[in-house]
């Protein structure tokens, strides 16, 4: 790694953690219904919404009701997005006259946005009308993230409450997360991005004459424009990742400068990191949240570093072709295929690992063209279950499930039946925790197995050999873990692939969220066991190491065989 | 009951276990254990593959498939053997118990023997009106007479009489114990034998539900239910098994696709996939899990503690509060005289002499200890009470003094205020020095006895509780592992505080009443603690029922035994400490083997994956860090290692991982290092060694 | 279903709030605060837009600096961004790079022994990258100088003026905006 990479990583993590801390504490206050400046400013709006919706601020739901509300709300959103796509041809705000979206693509996209995945089987500029983008996709960017925060809030309450049957109100959590966390942050970030050159306009395009026209048939360059900044802000903050443009944040009008890239990159991990502090505050032990954050950061730093190392070393094939990939005072060097000159290896790899560590899925470089080991890192980060930061809310609740498993094994080793944060872990919790880990993993593997057996899915591959298999594995890993990034050479807009990936996204989202809510409910019912010298401390370096070990071991053991046939063999072949 | 410590692989245990291992091949038995069920199915499947290869077109050389198949069967057998070994120890013990339950003819009273005016036999026992009945013809509420040589037919309560009883069949202790009606020693156990005197026993248990029956059932593991923690671990292991099932099953389409993409090689054979699956699923812990649980109960048994459920054993590991009776647990049973503090103008020897005289007829342990102390310090010989023509004045609640009336003088010893008023009545007065000395002794946790002769006060004898040797260190150990010890005593707070300080307990409950005990337990439980206690009296029953781990003394009352979830056959209150350790050991063993089992997988991947895909992607040979001889020897070595490791770990599963009294974090890092890091490294070495052996042997 | 009312009401409310109010508010403020940037950072010469300062253009004239290869079709299609998505082991990547190296060496035979800066022969992620690395710009100086008939020194000075350093000295890579550089070479001065 070059000095520049070190500086970039160091600066990024420092600013991230410095910002996450206050945001986390603020979010805790929001979720606990405390007073804060924004509630004074927008309290009327919140109260008005509750009155309209027939929700009382003080209503408490048992986990089953909470889960039902979560599902009903998601189903309504999913249905709306589906309808908007199918009917966009006859609806207004369709200047380009785009036709109705095909049923399988509409299903895939609706699921994708409702599940906070934002897998895009379509090209952004060329498929969705402005109306669909605004009323369907942008709205889901907000509410799917808010729903993630809500589920997280429920399990945090499960840990902090004693002997109660309830875990909070989904409607209240959803509303407050949107109003007080996501909207204000997005607004500020969107304006900051415009200041860097991210477009924000309702005119569809601009035409400029080519300075050096490539041919007589194309005298002018069409530049697609639109309200990008407002969408980019929430897609980064809400770990959505669905870009305005086809190439997402690699596009110079979606991410024009290194500073805009830094801000967007911060936004990817900001809320997931902040929620760790929120968790510590909500369970009244700040150390617990910090320990989880340290575990996440440790895994992230290792993966990001390996990715950067591998990309900086470059592609041996290119060196053989007479290409200079070494870093020098005049170039960053490294494997630049699919990367932007203004970002170079450091910004690109940091983004690639952050976006897959979190379940964001936005990109500022093309992962498909990464070196095998460089591409392996984002792939594995997704397969670990989106728990290294992970999705807004969903990452932390996933990590908590891993913490339960780590505690279960290690708790036994200190001679106690296992407990985490004072809650005894019993068969019910282990059953649900196993489901959370099992379902996405099975989704990835079974999905990939179905895909390689389907001639249609295989026809979408753009790369031969082992890399072709990596493309499929990357797609199912991305979908089943609600990431949304892709080895983008894969043509996924095919009936079989769209349907398969849509189902995987559903499995990944609800296969994790529902068991987590069940855990929340059963934890809230339990009393708390007193901690003592015989209790396994879950905030020290030992537990952090153990947690990291469990996350890596479970991921590695599950996916090593599949990875061996993809990136690993490609790496061995290239070197 | 107390069997001779058998060596782990005692042939009398091994042989039946070997047979049982084969009997347990029955798939219905395997169904209880998802991990081993998968191995069983894998074994059966590879056997079919072998048959196909032997009699037709196989997917791999028949010899190779046969070798894999055989070792898979061995894996199942080894796990069965481990379970059978754990069970066999219990079975042997149950056998010796059953001998005690030989058919007994009981003497049942036809009329209520407690009615007054019944005729008496020579020995004083109620004389008539009983009929011989077979023990299993008795019902609750019947009264039976037990005389020397009689077996007590079923569990009951002595309602009249006192007898020495041989309980060695239950406790293994050959010294007879005293059972008497009333009080805390009234419970009698079926299968024990009256040695002298007689007892009238009211039957309190139905035949077949006696303590002995329950013990046999527990020991045999017939009613062994899985504990919540075992179930939770089972779920986790089943989850992992499913993950690996899919990880290996999907390898088939993946490898077919890889062959297409690479344009060379062949899809991975089913045999290899099954081998990989069995190596990956947690067979080590899965195969040993039930053995660990049974062995844990067995260790309790060898500590002479009967646990009514495995759950109670586990709970013992979680205990964070120990309630210990002062007397008998923390201190030796009785107070003892430690010093003579003479009044001004009195020699210590004169005081000792007077104290000894006053105590000569006092048969209480306290009184004896004064006599002994005087003898030790001043060689004052015991004098014969009768020779002195003395009259013994026993202690009464009224006077709160005891002593002796000699021809020439009266000697009394007693509490300060009692003696003071006695002395005053005789025209004397209490010297200030004696008063101060008495108060000092009291403050230090001792009991001051003032000795006086009518108007003359000799001084103070200090009695003290003697804290058991080594108990302080034990409590220190407990503190290190996060267990708080609380002393329960009827003493006043001052005395209690002094003893508590000397014994090093964390807290104490003075002037304890049954209600206060119950309240204390509830309070700790509401704070989230698990509480363990011992008890023997009927008045302990409510507290025992409330406590999470309740060890009843075998000498205790039936009520106490019913309320507790463990019975200590040795009736040794210190046993609670051992119980906690055994509970912890059980859990640690489970966790350690789970970690070991999972960590093992890494090496197995490195052995099998390159072997499985060598033809398609020769580059993957780089992953073969062990440089194994050939693909088939690599897979076979991994399978053999996987099977053998179960056998190698049987002693560990049965004996339990050594439990060290360390704080949780230290204990964890130690165990992680041994079983986690060890689990990573050992299979690399083991598989390589097996591969070398296979190569040398030319297999 | 007493969940239906809050579900529908809140979905509708958030649709209005986040789908309409929020983008409109951002747009309104952006147009007041950063009018040029919100509209695509267009560069005007003589009152007419000639390029976006942020979107690259293809250059084939040996007398101009060339941009990075683009995977859009046609190259630098501003309406349909795309990367090549060629895997590192894909033979097509090897062929494409070899061809690009050959083209550069043909255009300037004197450069033959010098390895080509990597960004000049690899497709950018967007296909619209306006920048090349400083090395890639300097690599082209001999060719452009020869074609324009000016000295390499003077051309180097022009390039140097267009080098954008790292933001705050920390972020991103030093680079040269090919569009801006070529505009100056073409003598077209953007309006401020």
Tab-separated table of N, CA, C and O in Angstrom, chain B residues 528-623:
chain	number	residue	atom	x	y	z
B	528	UNK	N	-31.078	-10.973	39.481
B	528	UNK	CA	-30.549	-11.736	38.367
B	528	UNK	C	-29.494	-12.750	38.749
B	528	UNK	O	-28.772	-13.245	37.894
B	529	UNK	N	-29.391	-13.070	40.026
B	529	UNK	CA	-28.407	-14.072	40.432
B	529	UNK	C	-29.043	-15.454	40.476
B	529	UNK	O	-30.234	-15.585	40.708
B	530	UNK	N	-28.197	-16.455	40.264
B	530	UNK	CA	-28.627	-17.815	40.527
B	530	UNK	C	-28.060	-18.211	41.880
B	530	UNK	O	-26.880	-18.022	42.147
B	531	UNK	N	-28.924	-18.733	42.725
B	531	UNK	CA	-28.549	-18.964	44.113
B	531	UNK	C	-28.482	-20.463	44.392
B	531	UNK	O	-29.347	-21.224	43.984
B	532	UNK	N	-27.413	-20.852	45.074
B	532	UNK	CA	-27.292	-22.239	45.504
B	532	UNK	C	-27.258	-22.272	47.017
B	532	UNK	O	-26.725	-21.361	47.650
B	533	UNK	N	-27.843	-23.317	47.608
B	533	UNK	CA	-27.758	-23.449	49.056
B	533	UNK	C	-27.821	-24.919	49.441
B	533	UNK	O	-28.190	-25.776	48.650
B	534	UNK	N	-27.426	-25.168	50.662
B	534	UNK	CA	-27.608	-26.507	51.192
B	534	UNK	C	-28.577	-26.409	52.352
B	534	UNK	O	-28.739	-25.347	52.952
B	535	UNK	N	-29.203	-27.503	52.665
B	535	UNK	CA	-30.111	-27.476	53.797
B	535	UNK	C	-30.426	-28.886	54.223
B	535	UNK	O	-30.274	-29.823	53.436
B	536	UNK	N	-30.845	-29.041	55.449
B	536	UNK	CA	-31.223	-30.377	55.872
B	536	UNK	C	-32.550	-30.398	56.633
B	536	UNK	O	-33.279	-31.358	56.586
B	537	UNK	N	-32.868	-29.305	57.297
B	537	UNK	CA	-34.050	-29.328	58.136
B	537	UNK	C	-35.323	-29.072	57.354
B	537	UNK	O	-35.303	-28.568	56.236
B	538	UNK	N	-36.442	-29.454	57.949
B	538	UNK	CA	-37.728	-29.188	57.334
B	538	UNK	C	-37.923	-27.691	57.142
B	538	UNK	O	-38.484	-27.253	56.149
B	539	UNK	N	-37.399	-26.921	58.080
B	539	UNK	CA	-37.591	-25.479	57.925
B	539	UNK	C	-36.728	-24.898	56.806
B	539	UNK	O	-36.856	-23.744	56.435
B	540	UNK	N	-35.812	-25.711	56.258
B	540	UNK	CA	-35.052	-25.262	55.090
B	540	UNK	C	-35.839	-25.461	53.800
B	540	UNK	O	-35.465	-24.916	52.755
B	541	UNK	N	-36.887	-26.274	53.861
B	541	UNK	CA	-37.560	-26.683	52.628
B	541	UNK	C	-38.025	-25.513	51.760
B	541	UNK	O	-37.785	-25.518	50.557
B	542	UNK	N	-38.662	-24.473	52.333
B	542	UNK	CA	-39.089	-23.379	51.459
B	542	UNK	C	-37.909	-22.729	50.733
B	542	UNK	O	-37.977	-22.467	49.532
B	543	UNK	N	-36.826	-22.495	51.468
B	543	UNK	CA	-35.657	-21.877	50.849
B	543	UNK	C	-35.058	-22.799	49.803
B	543	UNK	O	-34.661	-22.356	48.720
B	544	UNK	N	-35.021	-24.086	50.106
B	544	UNK	CA	-34.486	-25.043	49.133
B	544	UNK	C	-35.317	-25.035	47.860
B	544	UNK	O	-34.790	-25.091	46.752
B	545	UNK	N	-36.623	-24.963	48.056
B	545	UNK	CA	-37.493	-24.972	46.879
B	545	UNK	C	-37.290	-23.716	46.047
B	545	UNK	O	-37.392	-23.738	44.836
B	546	UNK	N	-36.957	-22.615	46.704
B	546	UNK	CA	-36.788	-21.352	45.992
B	546	UNK	C	-35.423	-21.264	45.300
B	546	UNK	O	-35.289	-20.684	44.221
B	547	UNK	N	-34.401	-21.856	45.921
B	547	UNK	CA	-33.051	-21.732	45.389
B	547	UNK	C	-32.950	-22.415	44.031
B	547	UNK	O	-33.703	-23.330	43.721
B	548	UNK	N	-32.018	-21.947	43.188
B	548	UNK	CA	-31.866	-22.527	41.859
B	548	UNK	C	-31.142	-23.858	41.927
B	548	UNK	O	-31.429	-24.777	41.187
B	549	UNK	N	-30.159	-23.926	42.795
B	549	UNK	CA	-29.483	-25.194	43.031
B	549	UNK	C	-29.607	-25.463	44.513
B	549	UNK	O	-29.128	-24.689	45.328
B	550	UNK	N	-30.309	-26.523	44.864
B	550	UNK	CA	-30.582	-26.792	46.264
B	550	UNK	C	-30.095	-28.182	46.600
B	550	UNK	O	-30.607	-29.169	46.080
B	551	UNK	N	-29.066	-28.234	47.413
B	551	UNK	CA	-28.501	-29.528	47.771
B	551	UNK	C	-29.023	-29.916	49.146
B	551	UNK	O	-28.748	-29.236	50.131
B	552	UNK	N	-29.796	-30.990	49.190
B	552	UNK	CA	-30.317	-31.457	50.473
B	552	UNK	C	-29.369	-32.516	51.022
B	552	UNK	O	-28.826	-33.323	50.276
B	553	UNK	N	-29.176	-32.463	52.328
B	553	UNK	CA	-28.329	-33.474	52.964
B	553	UNK	C	-29.108	-34.779	53.032
B	553	UNK	O	-30.297	-34.793	53.342
B	554	UNK	N	-28.409	-35.855	52.779
B	554	UNK	CA	-29.081	-37.147	52.835
B	554	UNK	C	-29.577	-37.447	54.249
B	554	UNK	O	-30.535	-38.162	54.442
B	555	UNK	N	-28.881	-36.879	55.254
B	555	UNK	CA	-29.308	-37.104	56.630
B	555	UNK	C	-30.521	-36.254	56.970
B	555	UNK	O	-31.083	-36.384	58.042
B	556	UNK	N	-30.884	-35.393	56.080
B	556	UNK	CA	-31.936	-34.428	56.374
B	556	UNK	C	-33.319	-35.033	56.306
B	556	UNK	O	-33.497	-36.237	56.091
B	557	UNK	N	-34.313	-34.160	56.456
B	557	UNK	CA	-35.686	-34.636	56.462
B	557	UNK	C	-36.164	-34.899	55.051
B	557	UNK	O	-35.586	-34.412	54.073
B	558	UNK	N	-37.224	-35.682	54.981
B	558	UNK	CA	-37.821	-35.991	53.689
B	558	UNK	C	-38.242	-34.707	52.977
B	558	UNK	O	-38.050	-34.547	51.788
B	559	UNK	N	-38.781	-33.783	53.753
B	559	UNK	CA	-39.245	-32.527	53.156
B	559	UNK	C	-38.096	-31.800	52.484
B	559	UNK	O	-38.233	-31.277	51.376
B	560	UNK	N	-36.957	-31.759	53.146
B	560	UNK	CA	-35.803	-31.080	52.565
B	560	UNK	C	-35.377	-31.772	51.283
B	560	UNK	O	-35.088	-31.131	50.276
B	561	UNK	N	-35.365	-33.104	51.311
B	561	UNK	CA	-34.924	-33.836	50.122
B	561	UNK	C	-35.867	-33.623	48.950
B	561	UNK	O	-35.439	-33.551	47.806
B	562	UNK	N	-37.156	-33.531	49.261
B	562	UNK	CA	-38.123	-33.306	48.179
B	562	UNK	C	-37.968	-31.913	47.593
B	562	UNK	O	-38.145	-31.693	46.413
B	563	UNK	N	-37.632	-30.953	48.448
B	563	UNK	CA	-37.567	-29.569	47.991
B	563	UNK	C	-36.309	-29.305	47.177
B	563	UNK	O	-36.296	-28.448	46.304
B	564	UNK	N	-35.241	-30.034	47.466
B	564	UNK	CA	-33.988	-29.778	46.773
B	564	UNK	C	-33.975	-30.402	45.395
B	564	UNK	O	-34.830	-31.212	45.067
B	565	UNK	N	-33.009	-30.001	44.551
B	565	UNK	CA	-32.865	-30.704	43.285
B	565	UNK	C	-31.587	-31.534	43.239
B	565	UNK	O	-31.229	-32.079	42.225
B	566	UNK	N	-30.908	-31.605	44.387
B	566	UNK	CA	-29.788	-32.542	44.501
B	566	UNK	C	-29.793	-33.074	45.918
B	566	UNK	O	-30.236	-32.403	46.841
B	567	UNK	N	-29.282	-34.273	46.063
B	567	UNK	CA	-29.143	-34.831	47.404
B	567	UNK	C	-27.691	-35.215	47.582
B	567	UNK	O	-27.100	-35.889	46.731
B	568	UNK	N	-27.111	-34.727	48.659
B	568	UNK	CA	-25.724	-35.077	48.936
B	568	UNK	C	-25.702	-36.276	49.871
B	568	UNK	O	-26.089	-36.180	51.027
B	569	UNK	N	-25.251	-37.389	49.328
B	569	UNK	CA	-25.269	-38.617	50.113
B	569	UNK	C	-24.298	-38.549	51.282
B	569	UNK	O	-24.476	-39.210	52.287
B	570	UNK	N	-23.233	-37.774	51.122
B	570	UNK	CA	-22.263	-37.651	52.206
B	570	UNK	C	-22.738	-36.676	53.278
B	570	UNK	O	-22.126	-36.571	54.328
B	571	UNK	N	-23.772	-35.926	52.977
B	571	UNK	CA	-24.277	-34.906	53.893
B	571	UNK	C	-23.160	-33.973	54.342
B	571	UNK	O	-23.022	-33.645	55.505
B	572	UNK	N	-22.367	-33.587	53.382
B	572	UNK	CA	-21.256	-32.694	53.680
B	572	UNK	C	-21.558	-31.329	53.078
B	572	UNK	O	-21.543	-31.167	51.864
B	573	UNK	N	-21.858	-30.341	53.902
B	573	UNK	CA	-22.305	-29.056	53.359
B	573	UNK	C	-21.273	-28.388	52.461
B	573	UNK	O	-21.616	-27.582	51.609
B	574	UNK	N	-20.006	-28.710	52.637
B	574	UNK	CA	-18.971	-28.118	51.789
B	574	UNK	C	-19.094	-28.613	50.350
B	574	UNK	O	-18.492	-28.066	49.446
B	575	UNK	N	-19.879	-29.647	50.156
B	575	UNK	CA	-20.010	-30.256	48.840
B	575	UNK	C	-20.503	-29.271	47.783
B	575	UNK	O	-20.224	-29.412	46.593
B	576	UNK	N	-21.217	-28.252	48.232
B	576	UNK	CA	-21.743	-27.250	47.305
B	576	UNK	C	-20.639	-26.710	46.395
B	576	UNK	O	-20.855	-26.459	45.209
B	577	UNK	N	-19.480	-26.549	46.970
B	577	UNK	CA	-18.380	-26.017	46.180
B	577	UNK	C	-18.006	-26.983	45.061
B	577	UNK	O	-17.774	-26.579	43.920
B	578	UNK	N	-17.988	-28.253	45.378
B	578	UNK	CA	-17.664	-29.253	44.357
B	578	UNK	C	-18.757	-29.305	43.301
B	578	UNK	O	-18.484	-29.448	42.111
B	579	UNK	N	-19.997	-29.174	43.745
B	579	UNK	CA	-21.124	-29.219	42.814
B	579	UNK	C	-20.996	-28.119	41.763
B	579	UNK	O	-21.171	-28.339	40.571
B	580	UNK	N	-20.643	-26.925	42.233
B	580	UNK	CA	-20.483	-25.797	41.309
B	580	UNK	C	-19.393	-26.106	40.295
B	580	UNK	O	-19.537	-25.876	39.090
B	581	UNK	N	-18.306	-26.671	40.771
B	581	UNK	CA	-17.203	-26.947	39.849
B	581	UNK	C	-17.576	-27.995	38.818
B	581	UNK	O	-17.230	-27.872	37.647
B	582	UNK	N	-18.301	-29.000	39.256
B	582	UNK	CA	-18.694	-30.035	38.299
B	582	UNK	C	-19.622	-29.446	37.241
B	582	UNK	O	-19.505	-29.734	36.056
B	583	UNK	N	-20.538	-28.582	37.685
B	583	UNK	CA	-21.435	-27.934	36.736
B	583	UNK	C	-20.666	-27.130	35.713
B	583	UNK	O	-20.926	-27.199	34.509
B	584	UNK	N	-19.699	-26.376	36.184
B	584	UNK	CA	-18.917	-25.560	35.268
B	584	UNK	C	-18.102	-26.421	34.320
B	584	UNK	O	-17.997	-26.151	33.129
B	585	UNK	N	-17.547	-27.475	34.881
B	585	UNK	CA	-16.719	-28.361	34.075
B	585	UNK	C	-17.514	-28.939	32.909
B	585	UNK	O	-17.030	-29.028	31.782
B	586	UNK	N	-18.762	-29.292	33.197
B	586	UNK	CA	-19.621	-29.855	32.161
B	586	UNK	C	-19.787	-28.868	31.004
B	586	UNK	O	-19.640	-29.216	29.835
B	587	UNK	N	-20.070	-27.609	31.364
B	587	UNK	CA	-20.288	-26.606	30.323
B	587	UNK	C	-18.999	-26.317	29.563
B	587	UNK	O	-18.995	-26.171	28.341
B	588	UNK	N	-17.902	-26.213	30.313
B	588	UNK	CA	-16.626	-25.921	29.658
B	588	UNK	C	-16.284	-27.024	28.657
B	588	UNK	O	-15.844	-26.747	27.536
B	589	UNK	N	-16.539	-28.265	29.039
B	589	UNK	CA	-16.222	-29.373	28.143
B	589	UNK	C	-17.019	-29.253	26.846
B	589	UNK	O	-16.483	-29.406	25.747
B	590	UNK	N	-18.282	-28.931	26.996
B	590	UNK	CA	-19.122	-28.755	25.811
B	590	UNK	C	-18.583	-27.654	24.906
B	590	UNK	O	-18.447	-27.823	23.704
B	591	UNK	N	-18.291	-26.507	25.511
B	591	UNK	CA	-17.812	-25.366	24.715
B	591	UNK	C	-16.480	-25.674	24.066
B	591	UNK	O	-16.256	-25.358	22.895
B	592	UNK	N	-15.590	-26.302	24.826
B	592	UNK	CA	-14.248	-26.563	24.313
B	592	UNK	C	-14.310	-27.498	23.114
B	592	UNK	O	-13.661	-27.256	22.093
B	593	UNK	N	-15.116	-28.545	23.208
B	593	UNK	CA	-15.160	-29.493	22.095
B	593	UNK	C	-15.876	-28.893	20.886
B	593	UNK	O	-15.556	-29.221	19.752
B	594	UNK	N	-16.852	-28.012	21.127
B	594	UNK	CA	-17.494	-27.334	19.993
B	594	UNK	C	-16.469	-26.485	19.252
B	594	UNK	O	-16.372	-26.530	18.017
B	595	UNK	N	-15.717	-25.712	20.011
B	595	UNK	CA	-14.699	-24.867	19.394
B	595	UNK	C	-13.683	-25.712	18.637
B	595	UNK	O	-13.327	-25.417	17.491
B	596	UNK	N	-13.243	-26.763	19.283
B	596	UNK	CA	-12.255	-27.647	18.660
B	596	UNK	C	-12.806	-28.204	17.354
B	596	UNK	O	-12.151	-28.196	16.321
B	597	UNK	N	-14.040	-28.653	17.419
B	597	UNK	CA	-14.676	-29.273	16.264
B	597	UNK	C	-14.734	-28.311	15.084
B	597	UNK	O	-14.415	-28.669	13.952
B	598	UNK	N	-15.111	-27.066	15.363
B	598	UNK	CA	-15.235	-26.092	14.275
B	598	UNK	C	-13.871	-25.700	13.725
B	598	UNK	O	-13.684	-25.576	12.519
B	599	UNK	N	-12.917	-25.499	14.642
B	599	UNK	CA	-11.589	-25.058	14.202
B	599	UNK	C	-10.937	-26.121	13.322
B	599	UNK	O	-10.178	-25.799	12.402
B	600	UNK	N	-11.276	-27.384	13.580
B	600	UNK	CA	-10.749	-28.481	12.772
B	600	UNK	C	-11.035	-28.343	11.278
B	600	UNK	O	-10.278	-28.801	10.442
B	601	UNK	N	-12.170	-27.717	10.978
B	601	UNK	CA	-12.639	-27.700	9.587
B	601	UNK	C	-11.668	-27.029	8.639
B	601	UNK	O	-11.597	-27.375	7.471
B	602	UNK	N	-10.956	-26.040	9.159
B	602	UNK	CA	-10.069	-25.288	8.278
B	602	UNK	C	-9.085	-26.228	7.595
B	602	UNK	O	-8.931	-26.232	6.367
B	603	UNK	N	-8.430	-27.061	8.407
B	603	UNK	CA	-7.424	-27.969	7.852
B	603	UNK	C	-8.055	-28.947	6.863
B	603	UNK	O	-7.470	-29.275	5.835
B	604	UNK	N	-9.282	-29.385	7.200
B	604	UNK	CA	-9.916	-30.378	6.327
B	604	UNK	C	-10.204	-29.794	4.946
B	604	UNK	O	-10.099	-30.475	3.936
B	605	UNK	N	-10.561	-28.503	4.922
B	605	UNK	CA	-10.748	-27.843	3.629
B	605	UNK	C	-9.457	-27.893	2.824
B	605	UNK	O	-9.449	-28.204	1.640
B	606	UNK	N	-8.367	-27.570	3.516
B	606	UNK	CA	-7.099	-27.531	2.793
B	606	UNK	C	-6.703	-28.920	2.299
B	606	UNK	O	-5.950	-29.050	1.350
B	607	UNK	N	-7.187	-29.947	2.955
B	607	UNK	CA	-6.866	-31.299	2.492
B	607	UNK	C	-7.760	-31.709	1.329
B	607	UNK	O	-7.286	-32.242	0.332
B	608	UNK	N	-9.074	-31.433	1.476
B	608	UNK	CA	-10.015	-32.030	0.528
B	608	UNK	C	-10.248	-31.183	-0.726
B	608	UNK	O	-10.325	-31.710	-1.837
B	609	UNK	N	-10.347	-29.849	-0.558
B	609	UNK	CA	-10.702	-29.020	-1.719
B	609	UNK	C	-9.728	-29.181	-2.892
B	609	UNK	O	-10.164	-29.402	-4.023
B	610	UNK	N	-8.413	-29.057	-2.658
B	610	UNK	CA	-7.511	-29.216	-3.807
B	610	UNK	C	-7.664	-30.598	-4.423
B	610	UNK	O	-7.631	-30.746	-5.650
B	611	UNK	N	-7.879	-31.606	-3.567
B	611	UNK	CA	-8.008	-32.969	-4.081
B	611	UNK	C	-9.242	-33.091	-4.965
B	611	UNK	O	-9.211	-33.725	-6.023
B	612	UNK	N	-10.340	-32.455	-4.538
B	612	UNK	CA	-11.594	-32.614	-5.264
B	612	UNK	C	-11.550	-31.952	-6.647
B	612	UNK	O	-12.191	-32.415	-7.576
B	613	UNK	N	-10.808	-30.856	-6.773
B	613	UNK	CA	-10.872	-30.089	-8.026
B	613	UNK	C	-9.587	-30.131	-8.829
B	613	UNK	O	-9.416	-29.356	-9.765
B	614	UNK	N	-8.684	-31.028	-8.434
B	614	UNK	CA	-7.378	-31.027	-9.069
B	614	UNK	C	-7.476	-31.187	-10.579
B	614	UNK	O	-6.760	-30.527	-11.338
B	615	UNK	N	-8.411	-32.035	-11.020
B	615	UNK	CA	-8.491	-32.310	-12.453
B	615	UNK	C	-8.995	-31.096	-13.228
B	615	UNK	O	-8.559	-30.838	-14.336
B	616	UNK	N	-9.926	-30.351	-12.614
B	616	UNK	CA	-10.501	-29.205	-13.316
B	616	UNK	C	-9.579	-27.994	-13.243
B	616	UNK	O	-9.318	-27.316	-14.233
B	617	UNK	N	-9.133	-27.724	-12.053
B	617	UNK	CA	-8.278	-26.560	-11.839
B	617	UNK	C	-6.994	-26.992	-11.130
B	617	UNK	O	-6.913	-26.944	-9.897
B	618	UNK	N	-5.989	-27.429	-11.877
B	618	UNK	CA	-4.750	-27.886	-11.238
B	618	UNK	C	-4.128	-26.787	-10.355
B	618	UNK	O	-3.421	-27.094	-9.402
B	619	UNK	N	-4.434	-25.513	-10.684
B	619	UNK	CA	-3.852	-24.418	-9.892
B	619	UNK	C	-4.213	-24.530	-8.419
B	619	UNK	O	-3.483	-24.073	-7.554
B	620	UNK	N	-5.391	-25.128	-8.130
B	620	UNK	CA	-5.829	-25.206	-6.737
B	620	UNK	C	-4.906	-26.079	-5.901
B	620	UNK	O	-4.998	-26.095	-4.674
B	621	UNK	N	-4.003	-26.811	-6.576
B	621	UNK	CA	-3.007	-27.582	-5.847
B	621	UNK	C	-2.199	-26.697	-4.904
B	621	UNK	O	-1.653	-27.173	-3.914
B	622	UNK	N	-2.151	-25.409	-5.193
B	622	UNK	CA	-1.417	-24.485	-4.323
B	622	UNK	C	-2.015	-24.447	-2.922
B	622	UNK	O	-1.333	-24.089	-1.967
B	623	UNK	N	-3.305	-24.810	-2.804
B	623	UNK	CA	-3.945	-24.794	-1.479
B	623	UNK	C	-3.551	-26.007	-0.652
B	623	UNK	O	-3.816	-26.063	0.541
